[in-house]
Short mmCIF file of C-alpha atoms in Angstrom, two decimals:
data_model
loop_
_atom_site.label_atom_id
_atom_site.label_comp_id
_atom_site.label_asym_id
_atom_site.label_seq_id
_atom_site.Cartn_x
_atom_site.Cartn_y
_atom_site.Cartn_z
CA UNK A 1 0.00 0.00 0.00
CA UNK A 2 1.79 3.08 -1.25
CA UNK A 3 1.97 6.01 1.11
CA UNK A 4 1.12 9.61 0.38
CA UNK A 5 2.96 10.71 -2.74
CA UNK A 6 4.02 14.21 -3.57
CA UNK A 7 5.73 15.60 -6.60
CA UNK A 8 7.93 17.20 -7.40
CA UNK A 9 10.13 16.70 -4.36
CA UNK A 10 12.11 19.82 -5.15
CA UNK A 11 10.90 22.78 -7.17
CA UNK A 12 12.80 25.91 -8.10
CA UNK A 13 10.96 28.91 -9.44
CA UNK A 14 11.88 32.48 -10.20
CA UNK A 15 9.89 35.31 -8.71
CA UNK A 16 6.64 35.82 -10.59
CA UNK A 17 6.36 32.27 -11.90
CA UNK A 18 3.72 29.76 -10.94
CA UNK A 19 4.30 26.72 -8.75
CA UNK A 20 2.11 23.61 -8.92
CA UNK A 21 2.48 21.01 -6.20
CA UNK A 22 0.78 17.65 -6.49
CA UNK A 23 -0.37 15.22 -3.84
CA UNK A 24 -1.76 11.72 -4.29
CA UNK A 25 -3.33 10.49 -1.06
CA UNK A 26 -3.00 6.99 0.30
CA UNK A 27 -5.34 4.47 -1.29
CA UNK A 28 -8.75 4.70 0.29
CA UNK A 29 -8.15 8.14 1.79
CA UNK A 30 -10.58 10.84 0.74
CA UNK A 31 -9.39 13.63 3.06
CA UNK A 32 -6.39 15.73 2.06
CA UNK A 33 -4.61 18.44 4.01
CA UNK A 34 -1.87 20.86 2.99
CA UNK A 35 0.65 22.34 5.41
CA UNK A 36 3.55 24.73 5.02
CA UNK A 37 6.77 24.49 7.01
CA UNK A 38 9.17 27.38 7.11
CA UNK A 39 12.78 26.62 8.12
CA UNK A 40 13.15 25.81 11.80
CA UNK A 41 9.40 26.06 12.41
CA UNK A 42 6.47 23.74 12.90
CA UNK A 43 3.91 22.98 10.26
CA UNK A 44 1.13 25.50 9.61
CA UNK A 45 -2.25 24.31 8.39
CA UNK A 46 -3.28 25.72 5.03
CA UNK A 47 -6.29 23.87 3.68
CA UNK A 48 -8.44 20.78 4.12
CA UNK A 49 -10.16 19.18 1.15
CA UNK A 50 -12.35 16.27 0.32
CA UNK A 51 -13.05 15.12 -3.20
CA UNK A 52 -14.26 18.13 -5.21
CA UNK A 53 -14.79 20.20 -2.06
CA UNK A 54 -12.76 22.65 -0.04
CA UNK A 55 -13.81 22.08 3.55
CA UNK A 56 -11.58 24.56 5.39
CA UNK A 57 -9.20 27.02 3.75
CA UNK A 58 -8.73 29.27 6.75
CA UNK A 59 -4.95 28.87 6.66
CA UNK A 60 -4.53 29.81 3.03
CA UNK A 61 -3.18 33.24 2.15
CA UNK A 62 -5.98 35.27 0.57
CA UNK A 63 -4.14 35.93 -2.65
CA UNK A 64 -2.09 33.85 -5.09
CA UNK A 65 -2.75 30.51 -3.37
CA UNK A 66 -5.40 28.00 -4.39
CA UNK A 67 -6.03 24.30 -3.88
CA UNK A 68 -8.20 21.67 -5.47
CA UNK A 69 -8.90 17.97 -5.14
CA UNK A 70 -10.73 16.87 -8.28
CA UNK A 71 -12.85 13.79 -8.65
CA UNK A 72 -10.04 12.15 -10.58
CA UNK A 73 -6.36 12.76 -10.09
CA UNK A 74 -4.19 14.27 -7.40
CA UNK A 75 -4.78 17.26 -5.20
CA UNK A 76 -3.05 20.37 -6.48
CA UNK A 77 -1.71 23.31 -4.50
CA UNK A 78 -1.13 26.22 -6.83
CA UNK A 79 0.89 29.31 -6.04
CA UNK A 80 0.75 32.10 -8.58
CA UNK A 81 3.36 34.81 -8.97
CA UNK A 82 5.65 33.31 -6.37
CA UNK A 83 7.72 35.53 -4.10
CA UNK A 84 10.80 34.69 -2.04
CA UNK A 85 8.69 34.40 1.10
CA UNK A 86 6.90 31.41 -0.45
CA UNK A 87 10.10 29.37 -0.16
CA UNK A 88 9.25 26.55 2.24
CA UNK A 89 8.50 22.87 2.48
CA UNK A 90 4.91 22.05 1.60
CA UNK A 91 3.53 18.87 3.04
CA UNK A 92 0.40 17.05 2.08
CA UNK A 93 -1.31 14.61 4.43
CA UNK A 94 -4.25 12.29 3.96
CA UNK A 95 -6.65 10.36 6.14
CA UNK A 96 -9.79 8.26 5.93
CA UNK A 97 -12.17 9.97 8.31
CA UNK A 98 -10.81 13.09 9.99
CA UNK A 99 -8.34 10.98 11.89
CA UNK A 100 -4.62 10.35 12.11
CA UNK A 101 -3.02 12.06 9.17
CA UNK A 102 -0.31 10.38 7.16
CA UNK A 103 2.19 12.75 5.65
CA UNK A 104 3.85 12.74 2.28
CA UNK A 105 7.56 13.40 1.75
CA UNK A 106 6.97 17.07 1.03
CA UNK A 107 7.84 19.43 -1.79
CA UNK A 108 10.65 21.85 -1.10
CA UNK A 109 10.00 25.04 -2.99
CA UNK A 110 12.81 27.49 -3.58
CA UNK A 111 12.04 30.87 -5.09
CA UNK A 112 15.00 32.64 -6.62
CA UNK B 1 -7.16 30.69 18.91
CA UNK B 2 -5.44 27.45 19.77
CA UNK B 3 -1.75 27.80 20.55
CA UNK B 4 0.66 24.96 21.10
CA UNK B 5 4.01 25.42 22.78
CA UNK B 6 6.78 22.93 23.22
CA UNK B 7 9.79 23.04 25.45
CA UNK B 8 12.60 22.77 25.27
CA UNK B 9 13.09 23.72 21.63
CA UNK B 10 16.59 22.28 21.57
CA UNK B 11 17.84 19.37 23.60
CA UNK B 12 21.24 17.79 23.52
CA UNK B 13 21.72 14.74 25.65
CA UNK B 14 23.96 11.75 26.09
CA UNK B 15 23.09 8.21 25.28
CA UNK B 16 21.64 6.33 28.20
CA UNK B 17 20.03 9.35 29.85
CA UNK B 18 16.34 10.05 30.38
CA UNK B 19 14.56 13.21 29.44
CA UNK B 20 11.11 14.70 28.88
CA UNK B 21 9.68 17.01 26.23
CA UNK B 22 6.67 19.09 27.21
CA UNK B 23 3.75 20.21 25.09
CA UNK B 24 1.31 22.80 26.39
CA UNK B 25 -1.81 23.91 24.56
CA UNK B 26 -4.13 26.78 25.20
CA UNK B 27 -7.68 25.51 24.67
CA UNK B 28 -9.57 22.29 25.15
CA UNK B 29 -9.00 19.79 22.39
CA UNK B 30 -10.14 16.27 21.67
CA UNK B 31 -6.85 14.73 20.64
CA UNK B 32 -3.12 15.19 20.68
CA UNK B 33 -0.51 13.73 18.35
CA UNK B 34 3.22 13.26 18.52
CA UNK B 35 5.25 13.15 15.32
CA UNK B 36 8.90 12.61 14.54
CA UNK B 37 10.72 14.33 11.69
CA UNK B 38 14.22 13.48 10.49
CA UNK B 39 16.16 16.22 8.64
CA UNK B 40 14.80 16.76 5.15
CA UNK B 41 12.15 14.10 5.65
CA UNK B 42 8.45 13.94 6.26
CA UNK B 43 6.61 13.45 9.53
CA UNK B 44 6.17 10.03 11.04
CA UNK B 45 3.23 9.49 13.36
CA UNK B 46 4.31 8.24 16.79
CA UNK B 47 1.30 8.48 19.08
CA UNK B 48 -2.26 9.72 19.22
CA UNK B 49 -3.70 10.45 22.66
CA UNK B 50 -7.45 10.72 22.95
CA UNK B 51 -8.40 11.02 26.59
CA UNK B 52 -7.29 12.37 29.92
CA UNK B 53 -4.72 10.14 31.52
CA UNK B 54 -3.91 8.34 28.28
CA UNK B 55 -0.45 6.83 28.20
CA UNK B 56 1.16 5.13 25.23
CA UNK B 57 4.57 3.55 24.91
CA UNK B 58 6.64 2.41 21.98
CA UNK B 59 10.16 1.28 22.67
CA UNK B 60 12.04 3.99 24.53
CA UNK B 61 9.33 6.60 23.99
CA UNK B 62 6.33 7.12 26.22
CA UNK B 63 3.66 9.77 25.76
CA UNK B 64 1.03 10.91 28.23
CA UNK B 65 -1.82 13.38 28.26
CA UNK B 66 -3.33 15.51 31.03
CA UNK B 67 -6.29 17.32 29.51
CA UNK B 68 -7.02 19.25 32.70
CA UNK B 69 -3.55 20.78 32.68
CA UNK B 70 -3.57 20.92 28.87
CA UNK B 71 -0.22 19.22 28.91
CA UNK B 72 1.33 16.28 27.15
CA UNK B 73 4.76 14.83 27.78
CA UNK B 74 7.03 12.71 25.64
CA UNK B 75 9.46 10.83 27.82
CA UNK B 76 12.63 9.31 26.45
CA UNK B 77 14.17 6.48 28.41
CA UNK B 78 17.83 5.48 28.06
CA UNK B 79 18.25 7.50 24.88
CA UNK B 80 20.07 6.06 21.89
CA UNK B 81 21.55 7.91 18.94
CA UNK B 82 18.81 6.69 16.58
CA UNK B 83 16.30 8.82 18.44
CA UNK B 84 17.98 12.02 17.25
CA UNK B 85 15.28 13.92 15.34
CA UNK B 86 12.82 16.78 15.69
CA UNK B 87 9.70 15.92 17.64
CA UNK B 88 6.43 17.76 17.15
CA UNK B 89 3.24 17.67 19.10
CA UNK B 90 0.03 18.64 17.34
CA UNK B 91 -3.40 19.30 18.76
CA UNK B 92 -6.72 18.65 17.05
CA UNK B 93 -9.46 18.66 15.85
CA UNK B 94 -8.13 16.07 13.47
CA UNK B 95 -9.04 18.04 10.37
CA UNK B 96 -7.10 21.12 11.42
CA UNK B 97 -4.04 20.32 13.46
CA UNK B 98 -2.04 23.03 15.19
CA UNK B 99 1.60 22.12 15.59
CA UNK B 100 4.10 23.10 18.21
CA UNK B 101 7.42 24.60 17.17
CA UNK B 102 9.20 21.30 17.46
CA UNK B 103 11.94 20.04 19.77
CA UNK B 104 15.22 19.28 18.08
CA UNK B 105 16.73 16.37 19.96
CA UNK B 106 20.38 15.48 19.52
CA UNK B 107 21.70 12.40 21.26
CA UNK B 108 25.45 12.17 21.57
CA UNK B 109 27.33 8.89 21.96
#
């Protein structure tokens, strides 16, 4: 049973470009969560999704950030017009019911 | 707003010693998690504590929860080098975890 998969593992973007981060949850998991981790800090909740629905996006910045979890395919976290402050590790987690979350390996975004 | 604080943030200890990491949280919550993170890696779930007085043990790690004091502890017994990592506590609800800052644990031979 494959774990949570994220790609790419490392992503480099120049300021103003778009970043797309993908997350495939564990088999059978329909709840997906995105977190951001700045260097030397804990994880900060961004958004919670179920298939085709955003349940809680209270941790998402109001501008430039969006997330989706379509009926088919992975969940996508999209960051438009990236800035240096977006450099961080972005982790996706999944669960069955709202329960113990299993984390993916993360995508480390570097904005030049 | 739920706040979660861990202490210490950095801990350097020798193999064979015992130590405790503390996790305080500000408002009532229904569950508390402990995770381990190795450098550059993802988070590994260690424990989930669901009720007052809950205690769970796995190897040299033992976690406990006091919901009245809003405090959880992660106790390390007879530390070994392999336990070097950053340890996070996180407080629920499950769909919106709030993480502590992490405790970076270094165990020296």
